[in-house]
GROMACS .gro file of C-alpha atoms in nm:
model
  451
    1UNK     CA    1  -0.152  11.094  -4.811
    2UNK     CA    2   0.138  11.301  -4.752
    3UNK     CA    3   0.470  11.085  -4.696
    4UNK     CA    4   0.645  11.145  -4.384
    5UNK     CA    5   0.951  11.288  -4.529
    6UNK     CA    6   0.764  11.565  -4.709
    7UNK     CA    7   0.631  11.681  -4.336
    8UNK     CA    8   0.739  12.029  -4.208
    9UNK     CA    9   1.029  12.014  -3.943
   10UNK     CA   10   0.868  12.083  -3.643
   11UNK     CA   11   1.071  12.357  -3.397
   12UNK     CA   12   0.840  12.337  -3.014
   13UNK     CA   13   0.962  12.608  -2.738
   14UNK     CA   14   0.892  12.464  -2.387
   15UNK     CA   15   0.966  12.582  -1.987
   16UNK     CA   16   0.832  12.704  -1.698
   17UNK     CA   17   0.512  12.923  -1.695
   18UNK     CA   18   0.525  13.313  -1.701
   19UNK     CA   19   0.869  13.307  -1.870
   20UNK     CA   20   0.803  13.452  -2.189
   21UNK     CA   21   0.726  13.165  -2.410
   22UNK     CA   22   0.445  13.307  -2.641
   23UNK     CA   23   0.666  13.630  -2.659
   24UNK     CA   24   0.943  13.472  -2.823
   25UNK     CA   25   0.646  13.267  -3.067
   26UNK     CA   26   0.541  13.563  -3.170
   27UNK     CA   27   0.896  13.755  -3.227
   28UNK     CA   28   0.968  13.450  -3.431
   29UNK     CA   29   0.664  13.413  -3.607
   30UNK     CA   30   0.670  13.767  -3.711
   31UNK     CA   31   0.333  13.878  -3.620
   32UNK     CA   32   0.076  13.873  -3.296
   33UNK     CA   33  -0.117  13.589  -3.321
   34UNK     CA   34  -0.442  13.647  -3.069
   35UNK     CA   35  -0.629  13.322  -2.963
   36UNK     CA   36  -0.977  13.340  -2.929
   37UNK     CA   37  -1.225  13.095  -2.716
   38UNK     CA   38  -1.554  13.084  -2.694
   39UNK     CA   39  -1.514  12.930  -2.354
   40UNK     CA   40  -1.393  13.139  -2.071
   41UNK     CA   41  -1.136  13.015  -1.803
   42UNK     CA   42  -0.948  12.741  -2.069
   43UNK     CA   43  -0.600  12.717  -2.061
   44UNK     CA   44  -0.442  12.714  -2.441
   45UNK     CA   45  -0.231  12.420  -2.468
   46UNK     CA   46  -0.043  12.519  -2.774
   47UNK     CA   47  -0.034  12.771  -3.088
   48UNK     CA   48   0.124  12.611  -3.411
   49UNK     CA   49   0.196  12.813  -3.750
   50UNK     CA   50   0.409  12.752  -4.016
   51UNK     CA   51   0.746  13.009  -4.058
   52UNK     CA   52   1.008  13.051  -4.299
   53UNK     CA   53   1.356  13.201  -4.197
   54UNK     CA   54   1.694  13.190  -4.377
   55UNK     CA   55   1.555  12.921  -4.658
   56UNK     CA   56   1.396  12.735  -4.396
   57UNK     CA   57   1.096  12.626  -4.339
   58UNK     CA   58   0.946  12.455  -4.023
   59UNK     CA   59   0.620  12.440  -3.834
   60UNK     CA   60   0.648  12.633  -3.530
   61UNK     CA   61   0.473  12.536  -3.144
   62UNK     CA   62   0.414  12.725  -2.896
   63UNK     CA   63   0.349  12.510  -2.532
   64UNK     CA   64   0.154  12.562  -2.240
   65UNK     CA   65   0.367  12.614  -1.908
   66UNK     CA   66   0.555  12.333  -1.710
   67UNK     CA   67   0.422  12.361  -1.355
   68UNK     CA   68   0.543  11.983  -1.276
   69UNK     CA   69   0.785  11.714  -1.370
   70UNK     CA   70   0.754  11.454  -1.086
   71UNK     CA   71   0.675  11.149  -1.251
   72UNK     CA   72   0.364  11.161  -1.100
   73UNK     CA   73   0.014  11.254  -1.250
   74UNK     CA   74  -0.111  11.579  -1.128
   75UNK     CA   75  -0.444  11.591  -0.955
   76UNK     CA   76  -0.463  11.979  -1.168
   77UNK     CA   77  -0.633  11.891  -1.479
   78UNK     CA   78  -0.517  12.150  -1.659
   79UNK     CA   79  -0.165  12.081  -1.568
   80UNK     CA   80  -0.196  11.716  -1.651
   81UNK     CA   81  -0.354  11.854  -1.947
   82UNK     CA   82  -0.048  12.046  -2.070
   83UNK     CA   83   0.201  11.780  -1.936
   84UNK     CA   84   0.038  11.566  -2.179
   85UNK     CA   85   0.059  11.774  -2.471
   86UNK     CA   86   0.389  11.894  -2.388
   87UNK     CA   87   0.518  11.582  -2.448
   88UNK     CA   88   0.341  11.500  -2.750
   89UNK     CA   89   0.517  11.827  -2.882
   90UNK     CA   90   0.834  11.696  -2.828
   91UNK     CA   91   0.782  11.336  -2.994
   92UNK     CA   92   0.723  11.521  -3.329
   93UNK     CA   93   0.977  11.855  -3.224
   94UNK     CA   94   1.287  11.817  -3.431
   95UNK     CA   95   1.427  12.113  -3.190
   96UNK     CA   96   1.365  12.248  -2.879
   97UNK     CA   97   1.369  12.603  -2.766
   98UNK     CA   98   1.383  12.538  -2.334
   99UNK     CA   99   1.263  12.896  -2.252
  100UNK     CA  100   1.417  13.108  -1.914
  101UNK     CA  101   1.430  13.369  -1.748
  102UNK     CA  102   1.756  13.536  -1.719
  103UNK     CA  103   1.708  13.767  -1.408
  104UNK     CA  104   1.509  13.507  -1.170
  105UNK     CA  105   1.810  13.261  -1.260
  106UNK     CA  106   1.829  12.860  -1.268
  107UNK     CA  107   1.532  12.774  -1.040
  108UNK     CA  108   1.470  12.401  -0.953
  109UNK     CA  109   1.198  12.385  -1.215
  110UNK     CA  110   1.400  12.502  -1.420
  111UNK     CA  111   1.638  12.203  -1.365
  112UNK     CA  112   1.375  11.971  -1.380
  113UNK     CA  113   1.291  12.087  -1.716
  114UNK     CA  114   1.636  12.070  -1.804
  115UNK     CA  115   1.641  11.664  -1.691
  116UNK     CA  116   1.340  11.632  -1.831
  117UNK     CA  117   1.476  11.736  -2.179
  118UNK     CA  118   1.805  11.581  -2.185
  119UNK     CA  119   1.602  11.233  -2.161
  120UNK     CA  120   1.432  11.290  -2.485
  121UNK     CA  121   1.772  11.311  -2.619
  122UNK     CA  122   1.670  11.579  -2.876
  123UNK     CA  123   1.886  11.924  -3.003
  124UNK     CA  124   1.822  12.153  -2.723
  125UNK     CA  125   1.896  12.586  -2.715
  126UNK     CA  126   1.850  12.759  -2.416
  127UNK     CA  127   1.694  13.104  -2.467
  128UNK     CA  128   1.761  13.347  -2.159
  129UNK     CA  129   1.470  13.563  -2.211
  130UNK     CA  130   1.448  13.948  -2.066
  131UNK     CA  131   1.830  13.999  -2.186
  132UNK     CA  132   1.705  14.376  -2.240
  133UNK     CA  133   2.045  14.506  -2.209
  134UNK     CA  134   2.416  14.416  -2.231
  135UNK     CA  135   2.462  14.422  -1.868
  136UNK     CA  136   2.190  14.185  -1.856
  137UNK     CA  137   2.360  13.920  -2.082
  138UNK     CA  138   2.629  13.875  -1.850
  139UNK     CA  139   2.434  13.703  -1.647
  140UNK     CA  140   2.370  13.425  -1.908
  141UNK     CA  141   2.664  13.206  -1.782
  142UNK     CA  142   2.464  13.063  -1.499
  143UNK     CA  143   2.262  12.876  -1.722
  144UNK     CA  144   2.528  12.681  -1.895
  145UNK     CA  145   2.467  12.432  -1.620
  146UNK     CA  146   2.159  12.300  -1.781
  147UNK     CA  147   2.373  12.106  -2.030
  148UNK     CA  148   2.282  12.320  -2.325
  149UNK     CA  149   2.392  12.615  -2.582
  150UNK     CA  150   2.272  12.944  -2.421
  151UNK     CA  151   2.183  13.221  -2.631
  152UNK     CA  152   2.052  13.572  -2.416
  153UNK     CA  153   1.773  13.707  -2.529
  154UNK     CA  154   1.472  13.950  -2.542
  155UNK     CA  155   1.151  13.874  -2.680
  156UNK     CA  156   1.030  14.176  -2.609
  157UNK     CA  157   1.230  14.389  -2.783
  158UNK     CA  158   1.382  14.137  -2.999
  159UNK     CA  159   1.766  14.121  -2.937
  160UNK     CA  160   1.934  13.855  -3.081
  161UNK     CA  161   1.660  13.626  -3.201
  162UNK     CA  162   1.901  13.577  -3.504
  163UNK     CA  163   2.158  13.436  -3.304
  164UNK     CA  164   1.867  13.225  -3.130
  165UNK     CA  165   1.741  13.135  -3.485
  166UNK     CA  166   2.119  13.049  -3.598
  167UNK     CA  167   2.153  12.744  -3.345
  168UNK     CA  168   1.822  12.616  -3.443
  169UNK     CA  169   1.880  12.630  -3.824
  170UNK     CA  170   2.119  12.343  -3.854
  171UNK     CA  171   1.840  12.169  -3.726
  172UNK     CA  172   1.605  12.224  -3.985
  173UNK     CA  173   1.669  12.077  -4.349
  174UNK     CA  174   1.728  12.311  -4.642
  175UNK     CA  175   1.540  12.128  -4.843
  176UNK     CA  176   1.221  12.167  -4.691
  177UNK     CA  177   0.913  12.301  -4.848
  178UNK     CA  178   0.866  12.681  -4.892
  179UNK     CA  179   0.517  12.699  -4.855
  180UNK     CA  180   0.448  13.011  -4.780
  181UNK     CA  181   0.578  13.137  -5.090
  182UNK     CA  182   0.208  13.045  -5.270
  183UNK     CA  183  -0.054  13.346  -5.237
  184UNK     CA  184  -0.368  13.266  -5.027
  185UNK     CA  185  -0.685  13.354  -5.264
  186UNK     CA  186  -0.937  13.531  -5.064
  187UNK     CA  187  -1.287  13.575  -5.202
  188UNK     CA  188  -1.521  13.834  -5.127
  189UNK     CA  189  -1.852  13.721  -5.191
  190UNK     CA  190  -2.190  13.811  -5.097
  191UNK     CA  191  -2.515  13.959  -5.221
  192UNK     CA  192  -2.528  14.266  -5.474
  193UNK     CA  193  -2.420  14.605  -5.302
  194UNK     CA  194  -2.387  14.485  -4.956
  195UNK     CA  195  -2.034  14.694  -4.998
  196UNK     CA  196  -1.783  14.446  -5.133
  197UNK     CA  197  -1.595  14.675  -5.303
  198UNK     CA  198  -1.596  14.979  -5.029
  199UNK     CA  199  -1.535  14.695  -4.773
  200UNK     CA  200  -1.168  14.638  -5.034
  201UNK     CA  201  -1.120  14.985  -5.078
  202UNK     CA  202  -1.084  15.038  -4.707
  203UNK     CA  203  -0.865  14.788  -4.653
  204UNK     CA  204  -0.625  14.874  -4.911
  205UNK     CA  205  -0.678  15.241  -4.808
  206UNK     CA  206  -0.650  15.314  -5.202
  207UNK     CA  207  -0.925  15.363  -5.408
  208UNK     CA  208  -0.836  15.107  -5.660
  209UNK     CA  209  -1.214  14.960  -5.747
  210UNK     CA  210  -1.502  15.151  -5.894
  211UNK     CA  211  -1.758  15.231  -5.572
  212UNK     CA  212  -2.092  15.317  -5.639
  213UNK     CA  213  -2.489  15.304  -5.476
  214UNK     CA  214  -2.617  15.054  -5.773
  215UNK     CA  215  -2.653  14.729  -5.734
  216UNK     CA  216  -2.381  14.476  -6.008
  217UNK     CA  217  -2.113  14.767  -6.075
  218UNK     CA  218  -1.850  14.508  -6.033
  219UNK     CA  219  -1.919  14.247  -6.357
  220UNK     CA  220  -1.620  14.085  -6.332
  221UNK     CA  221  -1.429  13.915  -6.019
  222UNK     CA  222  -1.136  14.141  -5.981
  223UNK     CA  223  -0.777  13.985  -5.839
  224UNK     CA  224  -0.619  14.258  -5.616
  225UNK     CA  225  -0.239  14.151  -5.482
  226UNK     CA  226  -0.126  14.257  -5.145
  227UNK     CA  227   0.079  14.127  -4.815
  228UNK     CA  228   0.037  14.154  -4.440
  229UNK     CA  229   0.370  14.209  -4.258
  230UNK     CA  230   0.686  14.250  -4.389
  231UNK     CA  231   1.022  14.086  -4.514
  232UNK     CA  232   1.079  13.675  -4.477
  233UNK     CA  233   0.761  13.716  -4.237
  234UNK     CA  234   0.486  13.854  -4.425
  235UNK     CA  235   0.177  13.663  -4.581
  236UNK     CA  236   0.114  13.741  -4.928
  237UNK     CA  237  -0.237  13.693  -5.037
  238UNK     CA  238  -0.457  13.738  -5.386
  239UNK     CA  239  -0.785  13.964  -5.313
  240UNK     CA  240  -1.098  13.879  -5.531
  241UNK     CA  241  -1.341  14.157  -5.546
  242UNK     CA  242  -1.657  13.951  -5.708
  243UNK     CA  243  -1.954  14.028  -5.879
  244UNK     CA  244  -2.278  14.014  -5.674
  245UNK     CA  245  -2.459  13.663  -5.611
  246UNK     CA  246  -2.779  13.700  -5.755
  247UNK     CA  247  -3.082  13.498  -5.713
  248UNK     CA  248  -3.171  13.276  -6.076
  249UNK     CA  249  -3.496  13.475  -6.119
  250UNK     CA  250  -3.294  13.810  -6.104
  251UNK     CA  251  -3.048  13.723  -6.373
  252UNK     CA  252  -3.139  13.962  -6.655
  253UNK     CA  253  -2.839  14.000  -6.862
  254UNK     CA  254  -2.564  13.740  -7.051
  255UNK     CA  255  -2.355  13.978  -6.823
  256UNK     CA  256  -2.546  13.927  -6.527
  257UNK     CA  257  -2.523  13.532  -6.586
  258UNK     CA  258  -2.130  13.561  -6.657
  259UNK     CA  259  -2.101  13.730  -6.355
  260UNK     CA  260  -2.271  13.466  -6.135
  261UNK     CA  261  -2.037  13.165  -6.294
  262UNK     CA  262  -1.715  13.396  -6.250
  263UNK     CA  263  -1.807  13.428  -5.879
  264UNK     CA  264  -1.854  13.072  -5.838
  265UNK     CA  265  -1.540  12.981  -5.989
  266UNK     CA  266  -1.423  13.259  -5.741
  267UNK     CA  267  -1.522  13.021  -5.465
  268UNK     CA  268  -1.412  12.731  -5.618
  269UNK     CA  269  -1.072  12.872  -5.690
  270UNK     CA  270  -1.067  13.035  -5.298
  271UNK     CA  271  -0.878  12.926  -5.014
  272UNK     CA  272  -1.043  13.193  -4.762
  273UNK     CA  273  -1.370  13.310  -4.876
  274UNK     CA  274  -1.546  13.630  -4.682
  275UNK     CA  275  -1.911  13.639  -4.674
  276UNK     CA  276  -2.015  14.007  -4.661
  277UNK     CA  277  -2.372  14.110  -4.549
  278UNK     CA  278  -2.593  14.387  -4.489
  279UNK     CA  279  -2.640  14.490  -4.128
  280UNK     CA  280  -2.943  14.685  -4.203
  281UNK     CA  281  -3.112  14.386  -4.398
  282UNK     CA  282  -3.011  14.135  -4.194
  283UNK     CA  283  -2.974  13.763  -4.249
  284UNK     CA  284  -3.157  13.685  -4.555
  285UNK     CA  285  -3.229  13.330  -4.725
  286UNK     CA  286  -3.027  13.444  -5.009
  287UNK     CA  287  -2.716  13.500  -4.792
  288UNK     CA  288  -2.779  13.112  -4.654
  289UNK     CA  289  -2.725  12.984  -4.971
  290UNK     CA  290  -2.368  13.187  -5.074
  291UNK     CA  291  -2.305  13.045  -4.752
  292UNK     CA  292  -2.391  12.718  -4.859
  293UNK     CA  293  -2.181  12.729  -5.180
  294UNK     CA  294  -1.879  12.836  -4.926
  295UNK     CA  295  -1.962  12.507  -4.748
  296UNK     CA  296  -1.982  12.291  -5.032
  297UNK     CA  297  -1.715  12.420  -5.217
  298UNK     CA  298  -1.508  12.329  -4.886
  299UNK     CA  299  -1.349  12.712  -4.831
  300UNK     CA  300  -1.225  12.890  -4.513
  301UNK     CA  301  -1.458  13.190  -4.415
  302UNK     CA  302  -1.512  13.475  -4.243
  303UNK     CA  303  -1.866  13.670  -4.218
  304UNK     CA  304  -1.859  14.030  -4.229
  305UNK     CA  305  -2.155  14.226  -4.107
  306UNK     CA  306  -2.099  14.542  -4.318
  307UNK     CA  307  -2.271  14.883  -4.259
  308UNK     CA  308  -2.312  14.795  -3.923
  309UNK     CA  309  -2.283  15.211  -3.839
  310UNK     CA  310  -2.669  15.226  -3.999
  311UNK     CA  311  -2.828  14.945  -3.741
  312UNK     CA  312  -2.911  15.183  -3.539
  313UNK     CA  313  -3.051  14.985  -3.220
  314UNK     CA  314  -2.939  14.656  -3.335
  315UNK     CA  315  -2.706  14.481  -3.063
  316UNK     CA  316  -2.434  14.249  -3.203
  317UNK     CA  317  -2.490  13.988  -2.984
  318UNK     CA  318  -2.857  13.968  -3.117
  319UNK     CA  319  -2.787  13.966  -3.496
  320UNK     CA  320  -2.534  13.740  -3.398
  321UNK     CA  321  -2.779  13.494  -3.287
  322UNK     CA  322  -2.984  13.560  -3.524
  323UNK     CA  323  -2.691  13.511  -3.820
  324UNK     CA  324  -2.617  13.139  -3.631
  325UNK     CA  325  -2.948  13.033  -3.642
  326UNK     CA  326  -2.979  13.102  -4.024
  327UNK     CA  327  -2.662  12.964  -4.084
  328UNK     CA  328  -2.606  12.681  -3.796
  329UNK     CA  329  -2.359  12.473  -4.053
  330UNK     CA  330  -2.120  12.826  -3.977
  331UNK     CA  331  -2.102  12.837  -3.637
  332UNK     CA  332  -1.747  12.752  -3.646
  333UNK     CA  333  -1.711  13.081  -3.895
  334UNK     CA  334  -1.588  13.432  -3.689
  335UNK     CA  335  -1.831  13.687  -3.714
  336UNK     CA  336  -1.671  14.100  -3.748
  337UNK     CA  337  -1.893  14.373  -3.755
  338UNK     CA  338  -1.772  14.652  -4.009
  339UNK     CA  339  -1.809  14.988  -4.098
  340UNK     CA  340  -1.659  15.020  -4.483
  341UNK     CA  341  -1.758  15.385  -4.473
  342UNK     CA  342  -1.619  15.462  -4.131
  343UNK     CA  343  -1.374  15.203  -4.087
  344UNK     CA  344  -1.466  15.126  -3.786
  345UNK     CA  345  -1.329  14.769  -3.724
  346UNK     CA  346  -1.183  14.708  -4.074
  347UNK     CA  347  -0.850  14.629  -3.927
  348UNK     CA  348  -1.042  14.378  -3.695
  349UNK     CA  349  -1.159  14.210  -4.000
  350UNK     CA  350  -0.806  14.202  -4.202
  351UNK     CA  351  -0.647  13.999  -3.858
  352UNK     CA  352  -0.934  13.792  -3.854
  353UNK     CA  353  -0.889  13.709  -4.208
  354UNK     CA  354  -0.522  13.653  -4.168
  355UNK     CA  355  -0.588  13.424  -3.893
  356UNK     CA  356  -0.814  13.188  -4.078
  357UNK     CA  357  -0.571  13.191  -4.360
  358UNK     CA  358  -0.347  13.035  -4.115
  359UNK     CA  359  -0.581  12.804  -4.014
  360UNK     CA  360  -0.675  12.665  -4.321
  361UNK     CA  361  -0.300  12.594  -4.395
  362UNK     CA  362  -0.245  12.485  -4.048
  363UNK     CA  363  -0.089  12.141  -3.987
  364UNK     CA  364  -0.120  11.929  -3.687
  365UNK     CA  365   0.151  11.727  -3.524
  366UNK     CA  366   0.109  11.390  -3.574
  367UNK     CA  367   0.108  11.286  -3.233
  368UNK     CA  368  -0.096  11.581  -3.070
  369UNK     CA  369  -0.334  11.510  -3.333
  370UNK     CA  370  -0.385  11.132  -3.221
  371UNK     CA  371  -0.365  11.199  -2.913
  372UNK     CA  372  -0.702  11.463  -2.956
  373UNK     CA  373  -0.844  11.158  -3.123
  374UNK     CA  374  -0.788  10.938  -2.846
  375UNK     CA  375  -0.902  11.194  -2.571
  376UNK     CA  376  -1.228  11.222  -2.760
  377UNK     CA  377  -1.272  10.801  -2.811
  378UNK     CA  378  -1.232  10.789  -2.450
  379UNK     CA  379  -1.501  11.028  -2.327
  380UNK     CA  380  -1.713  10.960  -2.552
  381UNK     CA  381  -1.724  10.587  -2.697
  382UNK     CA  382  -1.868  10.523  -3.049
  383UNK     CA  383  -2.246  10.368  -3.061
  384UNK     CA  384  -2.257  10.029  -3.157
  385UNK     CA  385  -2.387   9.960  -3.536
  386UNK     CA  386  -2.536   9.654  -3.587
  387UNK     CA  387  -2.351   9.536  -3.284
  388UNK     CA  388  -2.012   9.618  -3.355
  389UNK     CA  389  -1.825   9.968  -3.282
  390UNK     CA  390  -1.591  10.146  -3.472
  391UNK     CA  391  -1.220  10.142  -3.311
  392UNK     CA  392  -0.969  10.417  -3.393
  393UNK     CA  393  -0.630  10.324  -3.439
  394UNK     CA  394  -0.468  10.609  -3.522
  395UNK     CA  395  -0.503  10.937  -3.755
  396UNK     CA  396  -0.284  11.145  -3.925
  397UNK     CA  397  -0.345  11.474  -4.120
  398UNK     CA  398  -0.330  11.432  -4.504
  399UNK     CA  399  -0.393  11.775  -4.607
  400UNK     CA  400  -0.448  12.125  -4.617
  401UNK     CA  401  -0.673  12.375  -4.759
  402UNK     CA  402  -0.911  12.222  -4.645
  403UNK     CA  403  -0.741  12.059  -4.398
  404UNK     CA  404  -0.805  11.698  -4.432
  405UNK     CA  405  -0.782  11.430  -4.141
  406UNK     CA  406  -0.768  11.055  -4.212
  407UNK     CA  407  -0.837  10.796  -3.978
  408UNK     CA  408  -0.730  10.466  -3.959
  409UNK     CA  409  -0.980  10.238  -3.812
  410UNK     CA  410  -1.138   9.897  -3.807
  411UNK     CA  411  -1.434   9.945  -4.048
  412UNK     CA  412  -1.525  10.280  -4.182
  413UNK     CA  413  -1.870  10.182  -4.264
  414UNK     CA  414  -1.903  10.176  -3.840
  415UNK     CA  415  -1.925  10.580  -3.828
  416UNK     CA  416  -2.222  10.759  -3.780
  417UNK     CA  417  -2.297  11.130  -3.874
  418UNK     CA  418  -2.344  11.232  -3.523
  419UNK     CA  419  -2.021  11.014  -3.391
  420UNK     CA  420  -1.817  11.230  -3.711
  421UNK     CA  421  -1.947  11.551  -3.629
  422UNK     CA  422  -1.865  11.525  -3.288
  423UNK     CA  423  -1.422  11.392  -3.362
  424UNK     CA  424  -1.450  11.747  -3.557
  425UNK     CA  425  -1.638  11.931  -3.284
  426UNK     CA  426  -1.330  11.793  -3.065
  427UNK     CA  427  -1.056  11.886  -3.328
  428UNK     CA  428  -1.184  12.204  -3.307
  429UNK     CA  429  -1.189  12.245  -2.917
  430UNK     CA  430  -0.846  12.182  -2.945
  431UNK     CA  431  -0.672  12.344  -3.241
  432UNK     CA  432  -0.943  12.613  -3.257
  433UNK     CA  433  -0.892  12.622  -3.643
  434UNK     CA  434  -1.165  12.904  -3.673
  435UNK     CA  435  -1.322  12.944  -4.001
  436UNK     CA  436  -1.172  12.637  -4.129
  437UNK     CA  437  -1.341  12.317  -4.264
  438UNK     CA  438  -1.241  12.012  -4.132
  439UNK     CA  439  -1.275  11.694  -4.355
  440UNK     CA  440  -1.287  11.371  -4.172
  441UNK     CA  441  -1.210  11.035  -4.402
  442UNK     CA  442  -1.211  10.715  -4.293
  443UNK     CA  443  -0.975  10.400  -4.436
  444UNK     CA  444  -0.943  10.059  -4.309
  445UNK     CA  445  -0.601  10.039  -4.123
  446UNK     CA  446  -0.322   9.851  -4.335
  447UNK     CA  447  -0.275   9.456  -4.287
  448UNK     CA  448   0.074   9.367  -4.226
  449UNK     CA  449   0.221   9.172  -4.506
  450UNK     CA  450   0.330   8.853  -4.426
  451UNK     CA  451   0.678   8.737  -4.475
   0.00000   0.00000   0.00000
């Protein structure tokens, strides 16, 4: 288990909808970061991912919009909804970011935010979004009567985040972790010519790996440096071009056999691993068990449908079906159907793969975490085993790559595999976490020592 002290600082921007809140996480975050649900009409209650600025490092959250702050429950359950988490954001935040809007001025919400705020007694910066211009900034005094430091800003086109970013770095401990500093290891594993190496060759846009129409031309697993983004911002990530997976009875050569155990140890060694197939061939049995190995071996993944420009009348939402049904332990895996050749939707695939890299590093508040456990106890209780029922008392994330959940509880022997599945079916409907495993352990809560 982690120790608390060794946690990321946690830095949570919060205010009134519409006011530019996800703007400003993504200026600061340094990249886009698009959230994707398989379920239309749901409100996102919060993004998380980890940033590093001026020797810094701290987990940044981005918050649903505050619609109410009565002290009453809303009958909206959405609102409620994002109420509740807002507020679970701020018993972890070490800083708040109380977003505005510069040219509507101090509204009453606005003020009730601010109230709101000053009773969690926590280190507070105004940011005066759509400060597009210097004439606009002057208009920043009016907000001084919300009790905190006002810096102007613009999200969109990014004036003075660094003076933003300077109020909220005394706030955040120098001597926190750098962990972005470590390259993700990204895998790219599949059957023999399905296109690995055309598939790398694309992305890079540089003809660094030997292409060719036979089947095992890469022998070895290849490693392949590169980074998305630039400056304090960018991800840096280690690219593994590897050998074909080749069924036991097709293994004809000590090189052959060499090649198999280096792309195992490929996996193995992988924090992101992309399963590339054949559109033309489909979903084979051989593909099920590379995906398998993934499984096992505990890795983040993305499946690539490559030479999807030669499936002629196949519809993506049918092979997509199809691919789920021969793989149903992936279904939490994005799908991205690619064109090596063409490069049609190549850059598709490299944000997909950035954003499970993120996920599989992600790390969860401690108290939006429990409080996704607890939502989940209460609508659905655990079954009874042997008369007795499992009781959650509270969870924490222990951690990452995989990312690894422990929960405290009464008796771990009380879980059931349908009862586990379902805690990380919740997780998931709440932190997304696409692509990435979730690994749910169970320990017996602590006794108190007596005095």
């Amino acid at each position: 288990m982690t120790s608390e002290s060794n946690r990321l600082p946690v830095v949570a921007i919060v205010g009134r909808p519409n006011v530019g809140k996800s703007a400003l996480f993504n200026r600061i975050a340094g990249k886009r970061i698009a959230v994707v649900h398989s379920q239309s009409g749901v409100t996102r209650d919060r993004l998380m991912i980890e940033v590093v600025r001026d020797d810094r490092a701290f987990l940044l959250v981005d918050t649903g919009g505050i619609s109410h702050i009565d002290g009453s429950e809303s009958t909206d359950l959405i609102e409620s909804s994002i109420h509740r988490q807002v507020e679970a954001a701020l018993d972890d935040a070490d800083c708040v970011i109380f977003m505005t809007d510069l040219r509507a001025g101090v509204i009453p919400l606005d003020q009730e935010v601010a109230r709101f705020l000053h009773s969690k007694n926590l280190p507070v910066i105004v940011a005066a979004n759509k400060a597009d211009t210097e004439k606009d900034e002057l208009l920043a005094p009016e907000f001084d009567e919300l009790g905190f430091p006002v810096v102007p800003v613009s999200a969109l086109h990014a004036r003075n985040i660094d003076d933003l970013m300077a109020g909220v770095k005394p706030h955040i401990p120098a001597t926190a972790q750098l962990t972005l500093d470590e390259r993700l290891r990204i895998a790219i594993v599949g059957r023999p010519n399905v296109g690995k190496s055309s598939f790398i060759n694309a992305m890079l846009k540089d003809d660094r790996l030997i292409v060719s129409d036979v089947a095992g031309t890469t022998h070895d697993s290849i490693d392949i440096p590169f980074s998305l983004g630039e400056g304090e911002s960018a991800r840096h990530y280690l690219m593994i071009d590897t050998p074909g997976i080749r069924r036991a009875n097709k293994i004809s050569t000590a090189v052959d056999k060499f090649g198999v155990i280096r792309a195992q140890n490929s996996i193995d060694s992988a924090d992101v691993c992309v399963l590339m197939m054949d559109a033309v061939q489909g979903p084979t049995a051989y593909d099920k068990k590379i995906a398998d190995l993934i499984t096992r071996s505990e890795k983040g993944c993305v499946m690539i449908v490559n030479k999807w420009d030669l499936s002629e009348d196949i519809k993506k939402k049918e092979y997509d079906k199809a691919l789920r049904r021969a793989v149903p332990f992936m279904r939490h895996c994005p799908v991205v159907f690619v064109s090596a050749v063409t490069g049609d939707h190549v850059r598709d695939s490299i944000e997909m793969i950035e954003h499970v890299a993120a996920q599989v590093t992600a790390r969860l508040p401690t108290g939006i975490l429990n409080r996704a456990i607890e939502d989940a106890e209460k609508r659905v209780a655990p079954p009874a085993v042997k008369g007795k029922r499992l009781h959650i008392y509270y969870a924490v994330q222990t951690d990452v790559k995989p990312l690894k959940v422990t929960l405290f509880v009464n008796n771990p022997k009380l879980i059931v595999p349908n009862y586990r599945d379902y805690l990380i079916n919740s997780l998931r409907q709440k932190f997304g976490l696409e692509g990435a495993p979730i690994i749910l352990t169970l320990r017996n809560r602590p006794r108190k020592k007596s005095r």
